[in-house]
Amino acid sequence: MHGFANPARFLRIARWATPLCLLLGVALAALSMGWGVFFGPADALQGDTVRIVYLHVPTAWLGMGGWSTIAIASFCEIVWRHPLAGMAARAAALPGAVFAAICLITGSIWGRPAWGTWWVWDGRLTSMLVLFFLYCGYMALDAAARGQGQGAGQGQSRMTALFGLVGAVNIPVIHYSVTWWNSLHQPPSITMGKSAMAAAFLWPLLVAVLGYSLIFGGVVLARMRTILADEQAEARLRRKAMRASSDAEGW
Amino acid sequence: MNKATGIKAKHQRLVLVAIALVALVGAGLLATWALRNQASYFYVPADILANPPEADRAVRLGGMVERDSMKNAADGVTVEFIVTDGKARVPVRFAGIRPALFVEGSGVVAEGHLGSNGTFVADNLLAKHDEKYVPREMQNMTTDEARKAVAQTK
């Protein structure tokens, strides 16, 4: 694992892994969407409304997966001081927030016909909204710390990393909110090795999850490459400025 | 760093972060445990009968709509039905537009208050569906029949 913390090696792998993840991800996401929406069956109770599941569930999982990435990367940065881990955490924040937002929006659109309401303050919906706000807070904190020149190289500041770690408390709360408390949202359909979902829904959904996960991975890799390129550009500018000032002294 | 004890700085950080995480998870679990009553979205019929809320206090009642309990009134908008959680039953009256998924044998959350005669008067109904997703063609089949039907199409 430590071998991948070398930025040069990371860049060599990311150079071909980024377009591969993005292209494959978009293809699989489009395939699952076409499969589920045009060829898949309608639900016995909900009818065609159920087809939004192929967008809602993958984005919900990746909204949570994004914060899990931030938390694990922050842990690695705090303990082992790997700047690349900090960059991964920073890179995962925006796509995670976008996925959480899509999950909330599609959930609201689904809630109107299925439950009869756009929004309720039950445990699942509220904790998912909190996750979205946590992403906003994380990005604001990261930008503020960066503006003050904190954070080694392009990693996170210590405060940002701790925030990423502490915010992970919300992830199990989201997952168990439908088990611990009475909620309008139904319990999970897919749990370890079991599915209350017929195979005709499950297969396109799994393809969708794989596709959106690849898109998420591709976006994180692309953003990490941008962060590394920024760092190199800044270092080059610093060297240039230093050389210019030493030349001036020579005169 | 800590040469006196021979512990590497990264191991020290690992232990500190691990202890902090355990404390954090413990605090989170205690908080959610303390919230277990307040964070629930509705009362089930057994809760309502055990601790009846004061009349006119707005509460939510959730449970299954008992089969064959739905009675439509002559005015066309009022419906009466029984909400059950398997342990207790509460009659509910509602006048208004019902959600499409509101059917007998399915889940419902009724917003309203408990009337003095023990009937729950709902101002709004929300349909609560379960976690099962089944295609229309397979809904009346048992698992074995469904499996045979799937095998035939291959």
mmCIF file of C-alpha atoms in Angstrom:
data_model
loop_
_atom_site.group_PDB
_atom_site.id
_atom_site.type_symbol
_atom_site.label_atom_id
_atom_site.label_comp_id
_atom_site.label_asym_id
_atom_site.label_seq_id
_atom_site.Cartn_x
_atom_site.Cartn_y
_atom_site.Cartn_z
ATOM 1 C CA MET A 1 0.000 0.000 0.000
ATOM 2 C CA HIS A 2 2.857 2.358 0.873
ATOM 3 C CA GLY A 3 4.244 1.898 -2.640
ATOM 4 C CA PHE A 4 1.216 3.732 -4.071
ATOM 5 C CA ALA A 5 1.917 6.716 -1.808
ATOM 6 C CA ASN A 6 4.750 7.680 -4.168
ATOM 7 C CA PRO A 7 3.334 10.557 -6.275
ATOM 8 C CA ALA A 8 5.402 9.663 -9.383
ATOM 9 C CA ARG A 9 4.173 6.059 -9.340
ATOM 10 C CA PHE A 10 0.648 7.258 -8.595
ATOM 11 C CA LEU A 11 0.724 9.579 -11.619
ATOM 12 C CA ARG A 12 1.986 6.775 -13.893
ATOM 13 C CA ILE A 13 -0.969 4.581 -12.881
ATOM 14 C CA ALA A 14 -3.544 7.402 -12.761
ATOM 15 C CA ARG A 15 -2.658 8.548 -16.286
ATOM 16 C CA TRP A 16 -4.341 5.506 -17.873
ATOM 17 C CA ALA A 17 -6.636 4.564 -14.958
ATOM 18 C CA THR A 18 -8.515 7.903 -15.039
ATOM 19 C CA PRO A 19 -9.921 7.709 -18.604
ATOM 20 C CA LEU A 20 -10.463 3.949 -18.216
ATOM 21 C CA CYS A 21 -12.610 4.408 -15.079
ATOM 22 C CA LEU A 22 -14.551 7.323 -16.565
ATOM 23 C CA LEU A 23 -15.296 5.709 -19.944
ATOM 24 C CA LEU A 24 -16.183 2.303 -18.511
ATOM 25 C CA GLY A 25 -18.233 3.956 -15.751
ATOM 26 C CA VAL A 26 -20.254 6.125 -18.148
ATOM 27 C CA ALA A 27 -20.847 3.106 -20.435
ATOM 28 C CA LEU A 28 -22.053 0.891 -17.556
ATOM 29 C CA ALA A 29 -24.203 3.665 -16.054
ATOM 30 C CA ALA A 30 -25.840 4.288 -19.443
ATOM 31 C CA LEU A 31 -26.315 0.543 -19.977
ATOM 32 C CA SER A 32 -27.981 0.053 -16.583
ATOM 33 C CA MET A 33 -30.195 3.103 -17.107
ATOM 34 C CA GLY A 34 -31.354 1.885 -20.542
ATOM 35 C CA TRP A 35 -31.823 -1.655 -19.261
ATOM 36 C CA GLY A 36 -33.778 -0.624 -16.173
ATOM 37 C CA VAL A 37 -35.864 2.123 -17.726
ATOM 38 C CA PHE A 38 -36.738 0.630 -21.142
ATOM 39 C CA PHE A 39 -36.440 -3.156 -20.760
ATOM 40 C CA GLY A 40 -36.801 -3.868 -17.049
ATOM 41 C CA PRO A 41 -40.168 -4.671 -15.448
ATOM 42 C CA ALA A 42 -42.373 -2.273 -13.474
ATOM 43 C CA ASP A 43 -42.923 -2.903 -9.778
ATOM 44 C CA ALA A 44 -46.119 -4.675 -8.713
ATOM 45 C CA LEU A 45 -47.053 -1.967 -6.210
ATOM 46 C CA GLN A 46 -45.294 1.174 -7.437
ATOM 47 C CA GLY A 47 -45.499 0.688 -11.193
ATOM 48 C CA ASP A 48 -43.048 2.639 -13.348
ATOM 49 C CA THR A 49 -42.050 4.973 -10.493
ATOM 50 C CA VAL A 50 -39.659 2.286 -9.272
ATOM 51 C CA ARG A 51 -37.291 2.903 -12.197
ATOM 52 C CA ILE A 52 -35.754 5.896 -10.427
ATOM 53 C CA VAL A 53 -34.116 3.323 -8.141
ATOM 54 C CA TYR A 54 -31.317 2.890 -10.717
ATOM 55 C CA LEU A 55 -30.199 6.460 -10.010
ATOM 56 C CA HIS A 56 -31.290 6.864 -6.386
ATOM 57 C CA VAL A 57 -29.600 3.825 -4.823
ATOM 58 C CA PRO A 58 -26.149 4.099 -6.510
ATOM 59 C CA THR A 59 -25.935 7.827 -5.714
ATOM 60 C CA ALA A 60 -26.992 7.172 -2.109
ATOM 61 C CA TRP A 61 -24.297 4.507 -1.669
ATOM 62 C CA LEU A 62 -21.654 6.704 -3.285
ATOM 63 C CA GLY A 63 -22.713 9.706 -1.223
ATOM 64 C CA MET A 64 -21.831 7.566 1.795
ATOM 65 C CA GLY A 65 -18.842 6.011 0.001
ATOM 66 C CA GLY A 66 -17.437 9.494 -0.636
ATOM 67 C CA TRP A 67 -17.335 10.293 3.062
ATOM 68 C CA SER A 68 -15.908 6.854 3.853
ATOM 69 C CA THR A 69 -13.108 7.700 1.400
ATOM 70 C CA ILE A 70 -12.535 11.043 3.158
ATOM 71 C CA ALA A 71 -12.471 9.338 6.582
ATOM 72 C CA ILE A 72 -10.088 6.509 5.596
ATOM 73 C CA ALA A 73 -7.790 8.906 3.722
ATOM 74 C CA SER A 74 -7.816 11.342 6.654
ATOM 75 C CA PHE A 75 -6.923 8.477 9.000
ATOM 76 C CA CYS A 76 -3.965 7.541 6.778
ATOM 77 C CA GLU A 77 -2.843 11.163 6.588
ATOM 78 C CA ILE A 78 -3.050 11.725 10.352
ATOM 79 C CA VAL A 79 -1.220 8.500 11.243
ATOM 80 C CA TRP A 80 1.296 8.030 8.396
ATOM 81 C CA ARG A 81 1.466 11.639 7.118
ATOM 82 C CA HIS A 82 1.035 10.612 3.502
ATOM 83 C CA PRO A 83 0.315 13.822 1.556
ATOM 84 C CA LEU A 84 -1.258 11.722 -1.233
ATOM 85 C CA ALA A 85 -3.875 10.454 1.254
ATOM 86 C CA GLY A 86 -4.759 14.039 2.100
ATOM 87 C CA MET A 87 -5.107 14.823 -1.593
ATOM 88 C CA ALA A 88 -7.422 11.813 -2.003
ATOM 89 C CA ALA A 89 -9.629 13.112 0.820
ATOM 90 C CA ARG A 90 -9.787 16.590 -0.707
ATOM 91 C CA ALA A 91 -10.496 15.117 -4.145
ATOM 92 C CA ALA A 92 -13.364 12.938 -2.885
ATOM 93 C CA ALA A 93 -15.323 15.776 -1.244
ATOM 94 C CA LEU A 94 -16.893 17.387 -4.315
ATOM 95 C CA PRO A 95 -18.022 14.189 -6.134
ATOM 96 C CA GLY A 96 -19.319 12.845 -2.799
ATOM 97 C CA ALA A 97 -21.337 16.013 -2.246
ATOM 98 C CA VAL A 98 -22.737 15.861 -5.792
ATOM 99 C CA PHE A 99 -23.791 12.218 -5.326
ATOM 100 C CA ALA A 100 -25.411 13.025 -1.965
ATOM 101 C CA ALA A 101 -27.291 15.918 -3.591
ATOM 102 C CA ILE A 102 -28.500 13.714 -6.485
ATOM 103 C CA CYS A 103 -29.629 11.113 -3.932
ATOM 104 C CA LEU A 104 -31.630 13.745 -2.005
ATOM 105 C CA ILE A 105 -33.186 15.192 -5.174
ATOM 106 C CA THR A 106 -34.154 11.814 -6.716
ATOM 107 C CA GLY A 107 -35.411 10.654 -3.312
ATOM 108 C CA SER A 108 -37.647 13.697 -3.087
ATOM 109 C CA ILE A 109 -38.959 13.143 -6.618
ATOM 110 C CA TRP A 110 -39.615 9.472 -5.772
ATOM 111 C CA GLY A 111 -41.225 10.321 -2.420
ATOM 112 C CA ARG A 112 -43.994 12.412 -3.957
ATOM 113 C CA PRO A 113 -45.686 9.566 -5.918
ATOM 114 C CA ALA A 114 -44.667 6.717 -3.595
ATOM 115 C CA TRP A 115 -45.304 8.175 -0.136
ATOM 116 C CA GLY A 116 -47.374 11.228 -0.974
ATOM 117 C CA THR A 117 -44.817 13.800 0.189
ATOM 118 C CA TRP A 118 -41.704 15.528 -1.145
ATOM 119 C CA TRP A 119 -39.952 15.551 2.197
ATOM 120 C CA VAL A 120 -40.367 14.348 5.784
ATOM 121 C CA TRP A 121 -38.025 14.754 8.736
ATOM 122 C CA ASP A 122 -37.570 11.055 9.436
ATOM 123 C CA GLY A 123 -34.258 9.516 10.513
ATOM 124 C CA ARG A 124 -33.041 8.437 7.085
ATOM 125 C CA LEU A 125 -33.835 11.632 5.182
ATOM 126 C CA THR A 126 -32.532 13.890 7.939
ATOM 127 C CA SER A 127 -29.238 12.020 8.389
ATOM 128 C CA MET A 128 -28.693 12.048 4.600
ATOM 129 C CA LEU A 129 -29.279 15.824 4.535
ATOM 130 C CA VAL A 130 -26.785 16.155 7.411
ATOM 131 C CA LEU A 131 -24.274 14.237 5.267
ATOM 132 C CA PHE A 132 -24.724 16.786 2.472
ATOM 133 C CA PHE A 133 -24.172 19.657 4.934
ATOM 134 C CA LEU A 134 -21.069 17.872 6.275
ATOM 135 C CA TYR A 135 -19.653 17.828 2.732
ATOM 136 C CA CYS A 136 -20.338 21.582 2.403
ATOM 137 C CA GLY A 137 -18.667 22.198 5.770
ATOM 138 C CA TYR A 138 -15.686 20.053 4.832
ATOM 139 C CA MET A 139 -15.125 21.922 1.564
ATOM 140 C CA ALA A 140 -15.501 25.310 3.268
ATOM 141 C CA LEU A 141 -13.065 24.295 6.032
ATOM 142 C CA ASP A 142 -10.573 22.967 3.478
ATOM 143 C CA ALA A 143 -10.758 26.174 1.425
ATOM 144 C CA ALA A 144 -10.387 28.354 4.540
ATOM 145 C CA ALA A 145 -7.394 26.386 5.878
ATOM 146 C CA ARG A 146 -5.780 26.496 2.444
ATOM 147 C CA GLY A 147 -6.330 30.258 2.253
ATOM 148 C CA GLN A 148 -4.418 30.628 5.529
ATOM 149 C CA GLY A 149 -1.549 28.572 4.165
ATOM 150 C CA GLN A 150 -2.168 25.588 6.473
ATOM 151 C CA GLY A 151 -1.682 22.002 5.354
ATOM 152 C CA ALA A 152 1.599 20.511 4.217
ATOM 153 C CA GLY A 153 2.006 20.702 0.426
ATOM 154 C CA GLN A 154 -1.360 19.872 -1.122
ATOM 155 C CA GLY A 155 -2.623 17.632 1.708
ATOM 156 C CA GLN A 156 -5.305 18.601 4.211
ATOM 157 C CA SER A 157 -4.744 20.807 7.229
ATOM 158 C CA ARG A 158 -4.895 18.910 10.523
ATOM 159 C CA MET A 159 -8.272 20.454 11.372
ATOM 160 C CA THR A 160 -9.745 19.390 8.000
ATOM 161 C CA ALA A 161 -8.468 15.819 8.451
ATOM 162 C CA LEU A 162 -9.956 15.617 11.958
ATOM 163 C CA PHE A 163 -13.275 16.954 10.636
ATOM 164 C CA GLY A 164 -13.233 14.251 7.942
ATOM 165 C CA LEU A 165 -12.628 11.588 10.573
ATOM 166 C CA VAL A 166 -15.247 12.840 13.065
ATOM 167 C CA GLY A 167 -17.890 13.295 10.343
ATOM 168 C CA ALA A 168 -17.728 9.548 9.667
ATOM 169 C CA VAL A 169 -19.927 9.035 12.768
ATOM 170 C CA ASN A 170 -22.863 9.978 10.536
ATOM 171 C CA ILE A 171 -22.291 7.063 8.119
ATOM 172 C CA PRO A 172 -23.492 4.230 10.421
ATOM 173 C CA VAL A 173 -26.281 6.549 11.617
ATOM 174 C CA ILE A 174 -27.533 6.839 8.016
ATOM 175 C CA HIS A 175 -27.269 3.082 7.506
ATOM 176 C CA TYR A 176 -29.039 2.066 10.732
ATOM 177 C CA SER A 177 -31.515 4.983 10.857
ATOM 178 C CA VAL A 178 -34.228 2.771 9.346
ATOM 179 C CA THR A 179 -33.525 -0.068 11.813
ATOM 180 C CA TRP A 180 -33.068 1.883 15.034
ATOM 181 C CA TRP A 181 -36.010 4.245 14.606
ATOM 182 C CA ASN A 182 -39.449 4.100 13.039
ATOM 183 C CA SER A 183 -39.136 5.904 9.731
ATOM 184 C CA LEU A 184 -41.134 6.520 6.603
ATOM 185 C CA HIS A 185 -38.220 5.201 4.528
ATOM 186 C CA GLN A 186 -38.297 1.416 4.210
ATOM 187 C CA PRO A 187 -35.485 -0.821 5.573
ATOM 188 C CA PRO A 188 -32.683 -1.792 3.159
ATOM 189 C CA SER A 189 -33.689 -4.164 0.337
ATOM 190 C CA ILE A 190 -30.171 -5.443 -0.164
ATOM 191 C CA THR A 191 -28.222 -6.659 2.840
ATOM 192 C CA MET A 192 -25.198 -8.958 3.073
ATOM 193 C CA GLY A 193 -25.948 -11.908 0.781
ATOM 194 C CA LYS A 194 -29.713 -11.304 0.776
ATOM 195 C CA SER A 195 -32.009 -9.349 -1.481
ATOM 196 C CA ALA A 196 -35.700 -8.563 -1.055
ATOM 197 C CA MET A 197 -35.532 -7.298 -4.616
ATOM 198 C CA ALA A 198 -36.436 -9.576 -7.529
ATOM 199 C CA ALA A 199 -33.515 -10.449 -9.814
ATOM 200 C CA ALA A 200 -35.063 -8.392 -12.646
ATOM 201 C CA PHE A 201 -34.448 -5.237 -10.540
ATOM 202 C CA LEU A 202 -31.294 -6.392 -8.802
ATOM 203 C CA TRP A 203 -29.092 -7.028 -11.858
ATOM 204 C CA PRO A 204 -29.440 -3.642 -13.573
ATOM 205 C CA LEU A 205 -29.072 -2.027 -10.143
ATOM 206 C CA LEU A 206 -25.774 -3.826 -9.492
ATOM 207 C CA VAL A 207 -24.494 -2.778 -12.938
ATOM 208 C CA ALA A 208 -25.523 0.806 -12.115
ATOM 209 C CA VAL A 209 -23.678 0.671 -8.774
ATOM 210 C CA LEU A 210 -20.529 -0.584 -10.524
ATOM 211 C CA GLY A 211 -20.815 2.076 -13.243
ATOM 212 C CA TYR A 212 -21.333 5.025 -10.867
ATOM 213 C CA SER A 213 -18.550 3.728 -8.599
ATOM 214 C CA LEU A 214 -16.167 3.777 -11.569
ATOM 215 C CA ILE A 215 -17.294 7.326 -12.422
ATOM 216 C CA PHE A 216 -16.652 8.335 -8.804
ATOM 217 C CA GLY A 217 -13.204 6.698 -8.854
ATOM 218 C CA GLY A 218 -12.361 8.362 -12.190
ATOM 219 C CA VAL A 219 -13.393 11.816 -10.943
ATOM 220 C CA VAL A 220 -11.345 11.371 -7.735
ATOM 221 C CA LEU A 221 -8.275 10.309 -9.764
ATOM 222 C CA ALA A 222 -8.706 13.240 -12.172
ATOM 223 C CA ARG A 223 -9.020 15.693 -9.264
ATOM 224 C CA MET A 224 -5.960 14.216 -7.544
ATOM 225 C CA ARG A 225 -3.963 14.679 -10.744
ATOM 226 C CA THR A 226 -5.142 18.307 -10.881
ATOM 227 C CA ILE A 227 -4.086 18.856 -7.256
ATOM 228 C CA LEU A 228 -0.643 17.333 -7.980
ATOM 229 C CA ALA A 229 -0.261 19.441 -11.143
ATOM 230 C CA ASP A 230 -1.141 22.551 -9.097
ATOM 231 C CA GLU A 231 1.544 21.649 -6.589
ATOM 232 C CA GLN A 232 4.158 21.177 -9.316
ATOM 233 C CA ALA A 233 3.224 24.486 -10.960
ATOM 234 C CA GLU A 234 3.493 26.300 -7.642
ATOM 235 C CA ALA A 235 6.874 24.726 -6.871
ATOM 236 C CA ARG A 236 8.125 25.732 -10.318
ATOM 237 C CA LEU A 237 6.940 29.315 -9.815
ATOM 238 C CA ARG A 238 8.650 29.437 -6.407
ATOM 239 C CA ARG A 239 11.944 28.202 -7.895
ATOM 240 C CA LYS A 240 11.665 30.731 -10.711
ATOM 241 C CA ALA A 241 11.014 33.577 -8.258
ATOM 242 C CA MET A 242 13.990 32.496 -6.132
ATOM 243 C CA ARG A 243 16.267 32.315 -9.155
ATOM 244 C CA ALA A 244 15.063 35.748 -10.316
ATOM 245 C CA SER A 245 15.799 37.299 -6.921
ATOM 246 C CA SER A 246 19.272 35.695 -6.707
ATOM 247 C CA ASP A 247 20.019 36.908 -10.247
ATOM 248 C CA ALA A 248 18.990 40.402 -9.177
ATOM 249 C CA GLU A 249 21.382 40.230 -6.227
ATOM 250 C CA GLY A 250 24.184 39.224 -8.614
ATOM 251 C CA TRP A 251 23.789 42.469 -10.480
ATOM 252 C CA MET B 1 10.486 11.239 18.179
ATOM 253 C CA ASN B 2 9.956 9.673 21.575
ATOM 254 C CA LYS B 3 13.432 8.234 21.977
ATOM 255 C CA ALA B 4 13.123 7.682 25.733
ATOM 256 C CA THR B 5 10.426 5.035 25.364
ATOM 257 C CA GLY B 6 11.441 3.822 21.930
ATOM 258 C CA ILE B 7 7.978 4.343 20.443
ATOM 259 C CA LYS B 8 7.837 5.600 16.865
ATOM 260 C CA ALA B 9 5.822 8.773 16.343
ATOM 261 C CA LYS B 10 3.536 7.125 13.797
ATOM 262 C CA HIS B 11 2.709 4.288 16.197
ATOM 263 C CA GLN B 12 1.935 6.818 18.893
ATOM 264 C CA ARG B 13 -0.404 8.625 16.489
ATOM 265 C CA LEU B 14 -2.014 5.326 15.473
ATOM 266 C CA VAL B 15 -2.801 4.457 19.099
ATOM 267 C CA LEU B 16 -4.052 7.977 19.867
ATOM 268 C CA VAL B 17 -6.318 8.086 16.814
ATOM 269 C CA ALA B 18 -7.605 4.558 17.548
ATOM 270 C CA ILE B 19 -8.485 5.536 21.139
ATOM 271 C CA ALA B 20 -10.131 8.748 19.903
ATOM 272 C CA LEU B 21 -12.166 6.762 17.360
ATOM 273 C CA VAL B 22 -13.364 4.274 19.991
ATOM 274 C CA ALA B 23 -14.426 7.178 22.231
ATOM 275 C CA LEU B 24 -16.134 8.846 19.273
ATOM 276 C CA VAL B 25 -18.078 5.725 18.257
ATOM 277 C CA GLY B 26 -19.056 5.188 21.893
ATOM 278 C CA ALA B 27 -20.327 8.769 22.136
ATOM 279 C CA GLY B 28 -22.237 8.354 18.868
ATOM 280 C CA LEU B 29 -23.875 5.131 20.049
ATOM 281 C CA LEU B 30 -24.852 6.714 23.398
ATOM 282 C CA ALA B 31 -26.331 9.713 21.586
ATOM 283 C CA THR B 32 -28.390 7.595 19.182
ATOM 284 C CA TRP B 33 -29.499 5.373 22.090
ATOM 285 C CA ALA B 34 -30.656 8.463 23.983
ATOM 286 C CA LEU B 35 -32.497 9.636 20.870
ATOM 287 C CA ARG B 36 -34.274 6.340 20.278
ATOM 288 C CA ASN B 37 -37.680 7.686 21.320
ATOM 289 C CA GLN B 38 -37.379 11.241 20.022
ATOM 290 C CA ALA B 39 -35.937 10.276 16.633
ATOM 291 C CA SER B 40 -38.740 7.890 15.718
ATOM 292 C CA TYR B 41 -40.954 9.269 13.021
ATOM 293 C CA PHE B 42 -44.206 7.790 14.320
ATOM 294 C CA TYR B 43 -45.823 5.849 17.155
ATOM 295 C CA VAL B 44 -47.027 2.310 16.525
ATOM 296 C CA PRO B 45 -50.537 1.375 17.776
ATOM 297 C CA ALA B 46 -49.101 -0.373 20.865
ATOM 298 C CA ASP B 47 -47.333 2.892 21.893
ATOM 299 C CA ILE B 48 -50.509 4.937 21.396
ATOM 300 C CA LEU B 49 -52.627 2.569 23.502
ATOM 301 C CA ALA B 50 -49.990 2.238 26.246
ATOM 302 C CA ASN B 51 -49.358 5.995 26.539
ATOM 303 C CA PRO B 52 -52.275 7.801 24.905
ATOM 304 C CA PRO B 53 -51.263 11.340 23.837
ATOM 305 C CA GLU B 54 -53.410 14.229 25.125
ATOM 306 C CA ALA B 55 -56.396 14.967 22.903
ATOM 307 C CA ASP B 56 -55.612 17.557 20.184
ATOM 308 C CA ARG B 57 -51.848 16.964 20.418
ATOM 309 C CA ALA B 58 -50.521 16.374 16.903
ATOM 310 C CA VAL B 59 -48.880 12.950 16.604
ATOM 311 C CA ARG B 60 -48.112 10.452 13.864
ATOM 312 C CA LEU B 61 -49.433 6.903 13.927
ATOM 313 C CA GLY B 62 -47.769 4.271 11.760
ATOM 314 C CA GLY B 63 -48.481 0.627 11.033
ATOM 315 C CA MET B 64 -50.119 -1.720 8.588
ATOM 316 C CA VAL B 65 -53.609 -1.129 7.196
ATOM 317 C CA GLU B 66 -55.509 -4.192 8.374
ATOM 318 C CA ARG B 67 -56.964 -6.277 5.549
ATOM 319 C CA ASP B 68 -60.735 -5.944 4.976
ATOM 320 C CA SER B 69 -60.896 -3.053 7.437
ATOM 321 C CA MET B 70 -61.203 -0.207 4.914
ATOM 322 C CA LYS B 71 -64.672 1.358 4.748
ATOM 323 C CA ASN B 72 -65.458 4.158 2.328
ATOM 324 C CA ALA B 73 -68.100 6.604 3.540
ATOM 325 C CA ALA B 74 -71.003 7.700 1.333
ATOM 326 C CA ASP B 75 -69.540 11.218 0.876
ATOM 327 C CA GLY B 76 -66.760 9.736 -1.297
ATOM 328 C CA VAL B 77 -63.815 11.345 0.506
ATOM 329 C CA THR B 78 -63.975 9.921 4.020
ATOM 330 C CA VAL B 79 -62.362 6.565 4.702
ATOM 331 C CA GLU B 80 -62.179 4.543 7.903
ATOM 332 C CA PHE B 81 -59.660 1.792 8.474
ATOM 333 C CA ILE B 82 -57.735 0.041 11.220
ATOM 334 C CA VAL B 83 -53.989 0.436 11.722
ATOM 335 C CA THR B 84 -52.281 -2.507 13.390
ATOM 336 C CA ASP B 85 -48.754 -3.470 14.434
ATOM 337 C CA GLY B 86 -49.652 -7.075 15.213
ATOM 338 C CA LYS B 87 -50.083 -6.291 18.931
ATOM 339 C CA ALA B 88 -52.663 -3.523 18.999
ATOM 340 C CA ARG B 89 -55.247 -1.965 16.668
ATOM 341 C CA VAL B 90 -56.275 1.654 16.332
ATOM 342 C CA PRO B 91 -59.229 2.791 14.176
ATOM 343 C CA VAL B 92 -58.432 5.766 11.938
ATOM 344 C CA ARG B 93 -60.694 8.221 10.109
ATOM 345 C CA PHE B 94 -59.443 10.363 7.245
ATOM 346 C CA ALA B 95 -61.126 12.719 4.764
ATOM 347 C CA GLY B 96 -59.074 13.842 1.809
ATOM 348 C CA ILE B 97 -56.875 12.734 -1.047
ATOM 349 C CA ARG B 98 -55.168 9.394 -0.381
ATOM 350 C CA PRO B 99 -51.705 8.539 -1.716
ATOM 351 C CA ALA B 100 -51.686 6.086 -4.626
ATOM 352 C CA LEU B 101 -49.888 3.389 -2.660
ATOM 353 C CA PHE B 102 -52.370 3.505 0.236
ATOM 354 C CA VAL B 103 -53.887 -0.001 0.110
ATOM 355 C CA GLU B 104 -54.976 -2.676 2.564
ATOM 356 C CA GLY B 105 -52.149 -4.852 3.850
ATOM 357 C CA SER B 106 -49.580 -2.112 3.209
ATOM 358 C CA GLY B 107 -47.918 0.397 5.518
ATOM 359 C CA VAL B 108 -49.305 3.811 6.349
ATOM 360 C CA VAL B 109 -48.285 6.825 8.447
ATOM 361 C CA ALA B 110 -51.242 8.953 9.568
ATOM 362 C CA GLU B 111 -50.666 12.515 10.821
ATOM 363 C CA GLY B 112 -53.374 13.803 13.156
ATOM 364 C CA HIS B 113 -54.597 13.415 16.728
ATOM 365 C CA LEU B 114 -56.297 10.823 18.888
ATOM 366 C CA GLY B 115 -59.990 11.650 19.311
ATOM 367 C CA SER B 116 -61.737 11.253 22.669
ATOM 368 C CA ASN B 117 -63.617 8.171 21.470
ATOM 369 C CA GLY B 118 -60.373 6.328 20.681
ATOM 370 C CA THR B 119 -60.541 6.925 16.927
ATOM 371 C CA PHE B 120 -57.458 8.538 15.428
ATOM 372 C CA VAL B 121 -58.464 11.495 13.251
ATOM 373 C CA ALA B 122 -55.932 11.933 10.459
ATOM 374 C CA ASP B 123 -55.267 15.219 8.625
ATOM 375 C CA ASN B 124 -52.820 13.620 6.199
ATOM 376 C CA LEU B 125 -51.873 10.126 5.078
ATOM 377 C CA LEU B 126 -48.427 8.992 3.923
ATOM 378 C CA ALA B 127 -47.974 5.607 2.265
ATOM 379 C CA LYS B 128 -45.117 3.515 3.609
ATOM 380 C CA HIS B 129 -44.037 0.690 1.331
ATOM 381 C CA ASP B 130 -41.826 -2.224 2.278
ATOM 382 C CA GLU B 131 -38.373 -3.136 0.992
ATOM 383 C CA LYS B 132 -39.642 -5.782 -1.459
ATOM 384 C CA TYR B 133 -39.551 -5.087 -5.174
ATOM 385 C CA VAL B 134 -41.410 -7.578 -7.373
ATOM 386 C CA PRO B 135 -42.383 -7.381 -11.057
ATOM 387 C CA ARG B 136 -46.130 -7.347 -11.686
ATOM 388 C CA GLU B 137 -46.160 -10.745 -13.402
ATOM 389 C CA MET B 138 -44.577 -12.427 -10.400
ATOM 390 C CA GLN B 139 -46.485 -10.823 -7.537
ATOM 391 C CA ASN B 140 -49.019 -13.625 -7.061
ATOM 392 C CA MET B 141 -46.507 -16.426 -7.505
ATOM 393 C CA THR B 142 -44.764 -18.239 -4.717
ATOM 394 C CA THR B 143 -40.972 -18.287 -4.799
ATOM 395 C CA ASP B 144 -40.942 -21.739 -6.427
ATOM 396 C CA GLU B 145 -43.388 -20.736 -9.145
ATOM 397 C CA ALA B 146 -41.388 -17.609 -9.845
ATOM 398 C CA ARG B 147 -38.209 -19.644 -10.112
ATOM 399 C CA LYS B 148 -39.893 -21.999 -12.613
ATOM 400 C CA ALA B 149 -41.183 -19.061 -14.641
ATOM 401 C CA VAL B 150 -37.694 -17.565 -14.753
ATOM 402 C CA ALA B 151 -36.188 -20.942 -15.730
ATOM 403 C CA GLN B 152 -38.682 -21.284 -18.614
ATOM 404 C CA THR B 153 -37.691 -17.981 -20.163
ATOM 405 C CA LYS B 154 -34.033 -18.965 -20.377
#
